[in-house]
Short mmCIF file of N, CA, C and O in Angstrom, two decimals:
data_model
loop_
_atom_site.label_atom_id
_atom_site.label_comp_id
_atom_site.label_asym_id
_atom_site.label_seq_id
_atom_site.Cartn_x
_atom_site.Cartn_y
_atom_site.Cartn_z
N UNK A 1 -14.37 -22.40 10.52
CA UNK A 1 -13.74 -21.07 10.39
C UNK A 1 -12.99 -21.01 9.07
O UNK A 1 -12.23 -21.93 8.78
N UNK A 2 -13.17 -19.98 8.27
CA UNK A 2 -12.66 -19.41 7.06
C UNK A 2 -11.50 -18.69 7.35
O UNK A 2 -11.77 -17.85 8.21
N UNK A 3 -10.39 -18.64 7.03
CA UNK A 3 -9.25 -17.12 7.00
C UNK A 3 -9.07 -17.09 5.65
O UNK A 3 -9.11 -17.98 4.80
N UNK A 4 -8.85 -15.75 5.60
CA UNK A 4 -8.78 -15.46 3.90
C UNK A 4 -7.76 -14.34 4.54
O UNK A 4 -8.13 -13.48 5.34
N UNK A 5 -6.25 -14.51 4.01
CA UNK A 5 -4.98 -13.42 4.09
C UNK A 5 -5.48 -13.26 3.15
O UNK A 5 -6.37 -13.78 2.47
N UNK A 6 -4.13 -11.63 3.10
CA UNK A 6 -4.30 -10.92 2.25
C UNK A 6 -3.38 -9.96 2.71
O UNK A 6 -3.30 -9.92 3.94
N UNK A 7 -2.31 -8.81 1.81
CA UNK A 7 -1.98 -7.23 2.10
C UNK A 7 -0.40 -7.87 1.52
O UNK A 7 0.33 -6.89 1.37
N UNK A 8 0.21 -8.93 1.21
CA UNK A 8 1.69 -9.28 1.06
C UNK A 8 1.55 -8.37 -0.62
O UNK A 8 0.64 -8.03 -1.38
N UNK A 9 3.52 -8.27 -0.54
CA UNK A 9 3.75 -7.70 -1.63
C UNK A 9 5.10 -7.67 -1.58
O UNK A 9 5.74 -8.51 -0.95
N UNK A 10 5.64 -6.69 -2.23
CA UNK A 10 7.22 -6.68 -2.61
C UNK A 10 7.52 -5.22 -1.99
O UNK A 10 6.58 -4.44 -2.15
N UNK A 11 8.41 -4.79 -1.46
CA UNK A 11 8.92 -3.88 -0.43
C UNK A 11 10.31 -3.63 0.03
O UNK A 11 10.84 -4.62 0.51
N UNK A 12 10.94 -2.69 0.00
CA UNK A 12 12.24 -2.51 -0.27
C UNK A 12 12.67 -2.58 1.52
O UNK A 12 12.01 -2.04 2.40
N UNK A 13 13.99 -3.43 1.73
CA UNK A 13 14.42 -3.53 2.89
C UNK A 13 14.13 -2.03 3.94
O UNK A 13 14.16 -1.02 3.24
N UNK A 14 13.91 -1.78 5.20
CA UNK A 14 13.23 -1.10 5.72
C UNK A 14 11.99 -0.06 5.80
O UNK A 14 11.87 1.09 6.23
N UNK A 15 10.97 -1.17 5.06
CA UNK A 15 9.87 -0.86 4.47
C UNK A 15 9.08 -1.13 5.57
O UNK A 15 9.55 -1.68 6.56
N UNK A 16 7.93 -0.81 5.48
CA UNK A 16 6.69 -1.55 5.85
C UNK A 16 5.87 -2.40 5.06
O UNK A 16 6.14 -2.50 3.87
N UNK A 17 4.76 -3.10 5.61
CA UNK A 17 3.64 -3.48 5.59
C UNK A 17 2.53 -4.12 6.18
O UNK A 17 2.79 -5.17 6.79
N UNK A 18 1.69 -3.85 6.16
CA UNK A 18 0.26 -4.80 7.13
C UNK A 18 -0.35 -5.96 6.08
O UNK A 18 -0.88 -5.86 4.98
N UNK A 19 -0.11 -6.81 6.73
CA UNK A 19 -1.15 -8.11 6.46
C UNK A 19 -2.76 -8.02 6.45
O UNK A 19 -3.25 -6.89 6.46
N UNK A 20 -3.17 -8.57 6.44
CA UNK A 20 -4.60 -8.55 6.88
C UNK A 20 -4.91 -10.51 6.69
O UNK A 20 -4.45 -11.36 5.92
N UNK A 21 -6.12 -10.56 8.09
CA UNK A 21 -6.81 -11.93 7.73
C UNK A 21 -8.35 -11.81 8.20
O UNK A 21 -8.89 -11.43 9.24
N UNK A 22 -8.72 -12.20 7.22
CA UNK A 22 -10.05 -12.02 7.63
C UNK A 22 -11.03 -13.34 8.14
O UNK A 22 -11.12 -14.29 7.36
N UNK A 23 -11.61 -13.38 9.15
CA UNK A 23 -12.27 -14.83 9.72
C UNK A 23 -13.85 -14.89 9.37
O UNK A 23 -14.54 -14.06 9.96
N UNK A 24 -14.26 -15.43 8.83
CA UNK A 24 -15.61 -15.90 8.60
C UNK A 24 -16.21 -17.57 9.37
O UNK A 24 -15.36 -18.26 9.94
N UNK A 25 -17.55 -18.04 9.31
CA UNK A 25 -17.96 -18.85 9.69
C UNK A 25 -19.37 -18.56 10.48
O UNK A 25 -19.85 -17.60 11.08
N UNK A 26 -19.75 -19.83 10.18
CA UNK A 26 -21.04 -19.85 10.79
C UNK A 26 -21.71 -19.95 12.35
O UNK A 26 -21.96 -21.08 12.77
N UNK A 27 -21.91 -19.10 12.97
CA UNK A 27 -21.67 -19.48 14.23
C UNK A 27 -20.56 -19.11 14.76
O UNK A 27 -20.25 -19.58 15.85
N UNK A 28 -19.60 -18.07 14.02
CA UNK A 28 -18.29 -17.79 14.23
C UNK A 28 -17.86 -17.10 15.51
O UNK A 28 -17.88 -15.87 15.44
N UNK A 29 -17.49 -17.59 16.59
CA UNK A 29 -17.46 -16.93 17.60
C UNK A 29 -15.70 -16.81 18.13
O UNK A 29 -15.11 -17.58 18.89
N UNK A 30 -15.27 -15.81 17.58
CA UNK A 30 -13.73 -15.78 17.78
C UNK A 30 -13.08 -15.49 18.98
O UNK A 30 -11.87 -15.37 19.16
N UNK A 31 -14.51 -15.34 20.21
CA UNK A 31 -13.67 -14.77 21.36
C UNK A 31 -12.99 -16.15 22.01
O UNK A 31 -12.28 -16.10 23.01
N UNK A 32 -13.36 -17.57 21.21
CA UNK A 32 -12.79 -18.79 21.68
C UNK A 32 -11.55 -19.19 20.94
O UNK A 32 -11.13 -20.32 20.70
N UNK A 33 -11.12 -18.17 20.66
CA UNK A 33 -10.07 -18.79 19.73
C UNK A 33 -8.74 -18.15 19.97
O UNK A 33 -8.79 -17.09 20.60
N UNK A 34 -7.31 -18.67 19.53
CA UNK A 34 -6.06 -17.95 19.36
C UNK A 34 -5.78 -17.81 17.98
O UNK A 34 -6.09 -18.76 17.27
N UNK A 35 -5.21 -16.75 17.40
CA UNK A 35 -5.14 -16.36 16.35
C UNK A 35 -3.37 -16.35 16.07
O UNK A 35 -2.59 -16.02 16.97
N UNK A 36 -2.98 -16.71 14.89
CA UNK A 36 -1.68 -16.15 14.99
C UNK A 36 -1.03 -16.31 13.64
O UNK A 36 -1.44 -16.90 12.63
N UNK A 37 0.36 -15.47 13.95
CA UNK A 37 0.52 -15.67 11.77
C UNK A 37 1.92 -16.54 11.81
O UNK A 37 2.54 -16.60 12.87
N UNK A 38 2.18 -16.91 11.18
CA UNK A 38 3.33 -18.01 10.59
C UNK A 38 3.63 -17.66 9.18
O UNK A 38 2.79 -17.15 8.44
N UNK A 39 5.06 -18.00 8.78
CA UNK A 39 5.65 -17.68 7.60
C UNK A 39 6.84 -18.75 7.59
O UNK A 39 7.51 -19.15 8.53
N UNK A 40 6.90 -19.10 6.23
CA UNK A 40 7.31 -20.55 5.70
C UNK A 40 8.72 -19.69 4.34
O UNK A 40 8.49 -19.47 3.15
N UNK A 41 9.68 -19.47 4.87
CA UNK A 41 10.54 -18.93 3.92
C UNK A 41 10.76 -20.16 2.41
O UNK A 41 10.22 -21.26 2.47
N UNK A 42 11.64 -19.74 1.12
CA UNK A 42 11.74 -20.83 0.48
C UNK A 42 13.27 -22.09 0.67
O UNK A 42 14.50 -22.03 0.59
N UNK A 43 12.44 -22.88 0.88
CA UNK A 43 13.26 -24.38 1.49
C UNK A 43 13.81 -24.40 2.75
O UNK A 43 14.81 -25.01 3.13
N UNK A 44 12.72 -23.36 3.62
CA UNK A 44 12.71 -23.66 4.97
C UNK A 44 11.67 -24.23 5.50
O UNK A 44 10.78 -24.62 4.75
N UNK A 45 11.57 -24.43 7.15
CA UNK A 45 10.26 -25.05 7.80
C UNK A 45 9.24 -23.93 7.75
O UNK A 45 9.59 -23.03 6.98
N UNK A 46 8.24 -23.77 8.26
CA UNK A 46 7.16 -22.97 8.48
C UNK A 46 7.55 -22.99 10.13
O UNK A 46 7.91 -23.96 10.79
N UNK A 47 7.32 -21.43 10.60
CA UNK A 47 7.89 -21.01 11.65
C UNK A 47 6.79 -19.83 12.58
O UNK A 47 6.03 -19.16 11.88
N UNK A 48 6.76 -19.70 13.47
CA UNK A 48 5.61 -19.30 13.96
C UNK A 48 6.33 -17.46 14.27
O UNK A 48 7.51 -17.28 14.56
N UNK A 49 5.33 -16.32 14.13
CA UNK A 49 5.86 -15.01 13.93
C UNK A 49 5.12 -14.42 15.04
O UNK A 49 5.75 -13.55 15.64
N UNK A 50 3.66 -14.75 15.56
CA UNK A 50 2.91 -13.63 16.32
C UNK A 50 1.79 -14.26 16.48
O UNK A 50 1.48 -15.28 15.86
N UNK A 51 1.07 -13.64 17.38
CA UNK A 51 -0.45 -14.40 18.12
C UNK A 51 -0.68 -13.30 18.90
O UNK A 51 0.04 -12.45 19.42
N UNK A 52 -2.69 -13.68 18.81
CA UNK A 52 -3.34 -13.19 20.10
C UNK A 52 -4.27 -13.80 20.22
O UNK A 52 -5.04 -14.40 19.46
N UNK A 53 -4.15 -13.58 21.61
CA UNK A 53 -5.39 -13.67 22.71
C UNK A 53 -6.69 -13.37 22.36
O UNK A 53 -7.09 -12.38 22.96
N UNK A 54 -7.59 -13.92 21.52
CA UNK A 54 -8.76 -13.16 20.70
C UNK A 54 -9.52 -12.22 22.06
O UNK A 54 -9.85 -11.03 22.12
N UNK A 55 -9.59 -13.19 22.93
CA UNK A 55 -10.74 -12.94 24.18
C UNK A 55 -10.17 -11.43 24.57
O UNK A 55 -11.00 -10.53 24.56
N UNK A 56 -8.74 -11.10 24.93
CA UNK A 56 -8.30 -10.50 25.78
C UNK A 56 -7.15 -9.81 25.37
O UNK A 56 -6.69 -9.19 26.33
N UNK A 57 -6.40 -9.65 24.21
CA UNK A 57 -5.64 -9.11 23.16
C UNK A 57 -4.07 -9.22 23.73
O UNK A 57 -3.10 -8.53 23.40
N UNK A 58 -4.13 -10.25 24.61
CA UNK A 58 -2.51 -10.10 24.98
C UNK A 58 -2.22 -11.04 23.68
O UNK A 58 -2.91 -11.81 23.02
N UNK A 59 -0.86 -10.62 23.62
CA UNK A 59 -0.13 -10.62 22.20
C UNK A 59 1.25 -11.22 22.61
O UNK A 59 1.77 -10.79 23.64
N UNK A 60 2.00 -12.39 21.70
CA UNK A 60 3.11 -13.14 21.85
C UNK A 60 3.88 -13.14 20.22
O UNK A 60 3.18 -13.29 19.22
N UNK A 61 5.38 -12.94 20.14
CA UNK A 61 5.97 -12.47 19.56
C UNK A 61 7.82 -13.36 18.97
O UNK A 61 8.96 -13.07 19.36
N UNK A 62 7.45 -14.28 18.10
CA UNK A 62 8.97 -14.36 17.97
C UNK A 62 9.97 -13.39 18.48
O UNK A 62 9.63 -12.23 18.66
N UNK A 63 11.36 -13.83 18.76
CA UNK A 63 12.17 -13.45 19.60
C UNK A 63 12.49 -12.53 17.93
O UNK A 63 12.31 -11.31 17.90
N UNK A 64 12.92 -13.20 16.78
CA UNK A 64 13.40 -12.29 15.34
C UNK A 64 12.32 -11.44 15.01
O UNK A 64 12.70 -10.65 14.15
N UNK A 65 11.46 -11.31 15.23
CA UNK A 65 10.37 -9.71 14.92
C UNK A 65 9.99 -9.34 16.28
O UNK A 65 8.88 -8.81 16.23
N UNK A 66 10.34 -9.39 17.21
CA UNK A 66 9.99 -8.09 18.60
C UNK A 66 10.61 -6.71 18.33
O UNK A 66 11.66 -6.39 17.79
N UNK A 67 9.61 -5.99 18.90
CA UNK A 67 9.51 -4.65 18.23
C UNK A 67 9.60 -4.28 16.95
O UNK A 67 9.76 -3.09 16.66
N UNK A 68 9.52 -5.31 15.96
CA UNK A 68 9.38 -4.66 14.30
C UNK A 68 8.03 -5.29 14.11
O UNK A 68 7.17 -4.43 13.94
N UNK A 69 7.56 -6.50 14.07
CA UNK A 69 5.87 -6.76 14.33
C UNK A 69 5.13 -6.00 15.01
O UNK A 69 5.55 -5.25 15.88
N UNK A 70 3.62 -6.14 14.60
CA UNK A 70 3.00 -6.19 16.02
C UNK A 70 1.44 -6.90 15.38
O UNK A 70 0.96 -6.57 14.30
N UNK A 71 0.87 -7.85 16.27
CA UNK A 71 -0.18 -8.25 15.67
C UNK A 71 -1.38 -7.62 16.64
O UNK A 71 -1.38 -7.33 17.84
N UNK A 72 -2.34 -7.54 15.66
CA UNK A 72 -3.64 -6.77 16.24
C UNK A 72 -4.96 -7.22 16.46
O UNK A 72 -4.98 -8.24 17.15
N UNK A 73 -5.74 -6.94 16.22
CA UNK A 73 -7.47 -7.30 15.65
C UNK A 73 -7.79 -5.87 15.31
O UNK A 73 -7.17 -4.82 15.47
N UNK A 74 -9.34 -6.25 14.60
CA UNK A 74 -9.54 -5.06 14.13
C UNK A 74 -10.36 -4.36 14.77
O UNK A 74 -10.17 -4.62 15.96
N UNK A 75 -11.50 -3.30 14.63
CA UNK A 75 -12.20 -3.13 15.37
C UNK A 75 -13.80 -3.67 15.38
O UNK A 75 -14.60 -3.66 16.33
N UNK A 76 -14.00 -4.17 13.95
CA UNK A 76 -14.96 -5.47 13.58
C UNK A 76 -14.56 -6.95 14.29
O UNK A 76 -15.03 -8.01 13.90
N UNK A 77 -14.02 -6.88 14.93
CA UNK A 77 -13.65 -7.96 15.69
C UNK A 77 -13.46 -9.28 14.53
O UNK A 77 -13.39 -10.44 14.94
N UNK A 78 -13.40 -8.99 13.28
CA UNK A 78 -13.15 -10.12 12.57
C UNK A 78 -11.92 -10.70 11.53
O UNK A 78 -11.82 -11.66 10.76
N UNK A 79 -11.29 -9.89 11.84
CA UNK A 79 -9.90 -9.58 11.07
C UNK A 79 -8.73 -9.25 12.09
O UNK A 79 -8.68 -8.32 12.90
N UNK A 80 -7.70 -10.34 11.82
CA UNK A 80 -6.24 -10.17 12.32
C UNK A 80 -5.40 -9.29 11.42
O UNK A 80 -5.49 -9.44 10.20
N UNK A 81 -4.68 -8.46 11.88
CA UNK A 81 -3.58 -7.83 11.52
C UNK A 81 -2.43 -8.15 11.83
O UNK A 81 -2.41 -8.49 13.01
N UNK A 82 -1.17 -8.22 11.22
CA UNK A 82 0.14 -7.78 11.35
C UNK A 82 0.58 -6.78 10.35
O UNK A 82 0.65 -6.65 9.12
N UNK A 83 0.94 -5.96 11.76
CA UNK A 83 1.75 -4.64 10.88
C UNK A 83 3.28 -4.88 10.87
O UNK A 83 3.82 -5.07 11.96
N UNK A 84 4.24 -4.89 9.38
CA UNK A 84 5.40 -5.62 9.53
C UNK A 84 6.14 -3.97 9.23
O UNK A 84 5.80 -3.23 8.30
N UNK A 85 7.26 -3.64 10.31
CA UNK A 85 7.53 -2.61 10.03
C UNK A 85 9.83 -2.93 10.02
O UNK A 85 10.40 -4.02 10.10
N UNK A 86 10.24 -2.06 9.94
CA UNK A 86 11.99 -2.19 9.64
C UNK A 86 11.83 -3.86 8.66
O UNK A 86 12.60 -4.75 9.02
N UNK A 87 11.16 -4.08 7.86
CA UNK A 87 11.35 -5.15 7.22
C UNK A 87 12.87 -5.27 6.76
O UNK A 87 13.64 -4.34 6.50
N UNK A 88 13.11 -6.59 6.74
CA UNK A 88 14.44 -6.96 6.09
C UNK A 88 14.51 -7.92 4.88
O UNK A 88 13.39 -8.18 4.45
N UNK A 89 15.33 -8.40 4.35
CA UNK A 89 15.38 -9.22 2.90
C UNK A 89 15.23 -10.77 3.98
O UNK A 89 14.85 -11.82 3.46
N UNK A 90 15.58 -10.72 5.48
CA UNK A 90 15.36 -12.29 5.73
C UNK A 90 13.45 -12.73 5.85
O UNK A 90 12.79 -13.76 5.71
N UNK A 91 13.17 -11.41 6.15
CA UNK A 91 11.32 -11.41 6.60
C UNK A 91 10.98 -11.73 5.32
O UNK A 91 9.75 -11.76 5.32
N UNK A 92 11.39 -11.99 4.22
CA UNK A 92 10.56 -12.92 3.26
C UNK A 92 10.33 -14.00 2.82
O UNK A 92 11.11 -14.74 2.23
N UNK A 93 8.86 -14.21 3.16
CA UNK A 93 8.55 -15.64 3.19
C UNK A 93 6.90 -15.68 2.57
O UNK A 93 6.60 -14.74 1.84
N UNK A 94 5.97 -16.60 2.82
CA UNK A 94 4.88 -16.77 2.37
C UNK A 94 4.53 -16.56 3.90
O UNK A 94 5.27 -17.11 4.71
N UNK A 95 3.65 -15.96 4.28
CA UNK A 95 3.03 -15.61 5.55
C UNK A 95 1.27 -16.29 5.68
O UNK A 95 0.46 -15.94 4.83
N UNK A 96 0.97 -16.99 6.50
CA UNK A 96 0.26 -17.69 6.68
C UNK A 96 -1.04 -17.08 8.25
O UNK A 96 -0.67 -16.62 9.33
N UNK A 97 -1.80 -17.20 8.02
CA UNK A 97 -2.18 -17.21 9.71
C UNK A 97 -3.36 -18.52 9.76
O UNK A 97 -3.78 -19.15 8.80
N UNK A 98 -3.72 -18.67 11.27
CA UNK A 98 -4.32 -19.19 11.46
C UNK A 98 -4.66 -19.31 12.79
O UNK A 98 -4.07 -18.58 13.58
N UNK A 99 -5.71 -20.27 13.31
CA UNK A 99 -6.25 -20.12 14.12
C UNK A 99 -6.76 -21.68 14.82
O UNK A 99 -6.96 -22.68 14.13
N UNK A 100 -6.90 -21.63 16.30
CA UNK A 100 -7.47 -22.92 17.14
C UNK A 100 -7.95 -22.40 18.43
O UNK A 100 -8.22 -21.22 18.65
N UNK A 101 -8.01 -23.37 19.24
CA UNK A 101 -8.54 -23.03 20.27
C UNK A 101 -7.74 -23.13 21.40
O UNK A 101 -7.90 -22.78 22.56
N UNK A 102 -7.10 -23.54 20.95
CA UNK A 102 -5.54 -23.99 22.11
C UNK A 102 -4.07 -23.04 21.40
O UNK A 102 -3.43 -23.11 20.35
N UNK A 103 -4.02 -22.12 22.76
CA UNK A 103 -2.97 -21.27 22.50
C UNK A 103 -1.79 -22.49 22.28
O UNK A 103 -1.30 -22.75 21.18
N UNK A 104 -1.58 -22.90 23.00
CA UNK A 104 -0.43 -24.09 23.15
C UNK A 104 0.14 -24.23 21.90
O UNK A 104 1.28 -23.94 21.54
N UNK A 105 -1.17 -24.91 21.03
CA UNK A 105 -0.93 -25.47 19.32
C UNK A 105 -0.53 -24.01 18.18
O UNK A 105 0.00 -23.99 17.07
N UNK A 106 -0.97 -23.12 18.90
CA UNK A 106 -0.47 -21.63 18.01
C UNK A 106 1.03 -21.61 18.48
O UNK A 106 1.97 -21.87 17.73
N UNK A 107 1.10 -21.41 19.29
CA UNK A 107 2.75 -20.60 19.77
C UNK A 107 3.75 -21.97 19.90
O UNK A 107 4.96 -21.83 20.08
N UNK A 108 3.18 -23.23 19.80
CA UNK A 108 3.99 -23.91 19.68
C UNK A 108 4.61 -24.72 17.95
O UNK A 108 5.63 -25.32 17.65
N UNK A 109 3.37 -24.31 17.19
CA UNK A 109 2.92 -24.78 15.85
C UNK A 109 3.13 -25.93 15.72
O UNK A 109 4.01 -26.40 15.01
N UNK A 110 2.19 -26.65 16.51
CA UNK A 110 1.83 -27.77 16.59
C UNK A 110 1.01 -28.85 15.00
O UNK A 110 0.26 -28.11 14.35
N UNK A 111 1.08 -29.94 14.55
CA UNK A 111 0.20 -30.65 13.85
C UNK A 111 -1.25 -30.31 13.98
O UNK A 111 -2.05 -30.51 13.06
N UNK A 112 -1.68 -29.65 15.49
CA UNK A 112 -3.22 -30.01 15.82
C UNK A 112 -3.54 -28.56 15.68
O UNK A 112 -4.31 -28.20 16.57
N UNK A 113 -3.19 -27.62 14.85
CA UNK A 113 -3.64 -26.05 14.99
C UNK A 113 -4.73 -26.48 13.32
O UNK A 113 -4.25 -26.93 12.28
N UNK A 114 -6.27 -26.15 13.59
CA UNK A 114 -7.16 -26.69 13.64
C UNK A 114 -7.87 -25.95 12.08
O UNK A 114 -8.71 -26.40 11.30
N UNK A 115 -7.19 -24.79 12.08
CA UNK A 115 -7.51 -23.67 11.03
C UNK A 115 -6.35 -22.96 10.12
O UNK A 115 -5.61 -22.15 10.67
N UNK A 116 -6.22 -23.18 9.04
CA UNK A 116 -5.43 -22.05 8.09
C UNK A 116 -6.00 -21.50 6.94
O UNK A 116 -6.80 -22.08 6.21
N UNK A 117 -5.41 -19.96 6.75
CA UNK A 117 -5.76 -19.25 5.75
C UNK A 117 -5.16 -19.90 4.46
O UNK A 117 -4.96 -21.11 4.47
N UNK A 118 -4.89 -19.22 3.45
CA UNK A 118 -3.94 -19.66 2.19
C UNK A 118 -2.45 -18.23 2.36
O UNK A 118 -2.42 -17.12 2.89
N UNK A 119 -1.80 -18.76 1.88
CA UNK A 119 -0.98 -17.54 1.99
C UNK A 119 -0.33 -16.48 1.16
O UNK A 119 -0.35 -16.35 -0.06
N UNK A 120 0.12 -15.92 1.89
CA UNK A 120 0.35 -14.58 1.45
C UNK A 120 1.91 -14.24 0.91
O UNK A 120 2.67 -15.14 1.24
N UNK A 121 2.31 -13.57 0.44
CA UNK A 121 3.92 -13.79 -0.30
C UNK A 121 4.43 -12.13 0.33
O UNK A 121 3.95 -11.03 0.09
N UNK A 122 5.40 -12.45 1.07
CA UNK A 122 6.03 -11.21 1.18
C UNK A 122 7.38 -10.88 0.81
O UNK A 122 8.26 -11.67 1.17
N UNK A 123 7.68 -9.95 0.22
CA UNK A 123 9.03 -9.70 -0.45
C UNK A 123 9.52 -8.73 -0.25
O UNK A 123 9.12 -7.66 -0.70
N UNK A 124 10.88 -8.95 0.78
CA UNK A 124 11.50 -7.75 0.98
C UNK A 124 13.06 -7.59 0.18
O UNK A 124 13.79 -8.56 0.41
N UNK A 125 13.47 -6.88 -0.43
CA UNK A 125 14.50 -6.62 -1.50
C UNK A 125 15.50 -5.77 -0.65
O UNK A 125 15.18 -4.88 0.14
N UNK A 126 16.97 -6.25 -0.99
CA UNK A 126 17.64 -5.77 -0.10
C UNK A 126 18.26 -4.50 -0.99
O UNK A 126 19.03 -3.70 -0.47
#
């Protein structure tokens, strides 16, 4: 599996924006998979933000972005979304997603999460 992010930018505190990730592969069958995005602020840990359920679209949510996230799919079934909305100057970080087969290793951000994109830079200005 391929992810290729993409949509980060610079954005004035209660801004928006959508991410985008796009999944490729051979044989790519994403209804086996959990999807989810992570963001790594500077000279912090990498921290887990949002996930779904590829099969079945239930959706899980850091406790610091509920109700200002929301992560999606698309309707090509091959692309994750997060739409980042009331952004703040702390929501900037390098935003990451990725993907496995074990929800567990997503929502827990585990060593064994099996797939990552490259990331994405988001900048919110206070």
């Amino acid at each position: 599996v391929q992810l290729q992010a993409s949509g980060g930018g610079l954005v004035q505190a209660g801004g928006s924006l959508r991410l985008s990730c796009k999944a490729s592969g051979h044989g790519l069958a994403l209804i086996r998979y959990h999807l989810g995005w992570f963001r790594q602020a500077l000279g912090k840990e990498r921290e887990f933000v949002a996930a779904i359920r590829w099969s079945e679209g239930s959706t899980f949510y850091a406790d610091s972005v509920k109700g200002r996230f929301t992560v999606s799919r698309g309707d090509a079934k091959d692309t994750l979304y997060l739409h980042m909305n009331s952004l703040r100057p702390e929501d900037t970080a390098v935003y990451y997603c990725a993907a496995d087969t074990n929800l567990n290793d997503i929502l827990n951000l585990t060593p064994g999460i099996r797939y990552w994109g490259q990331g994405t830079l988001v900048t919110v200005s206070s």
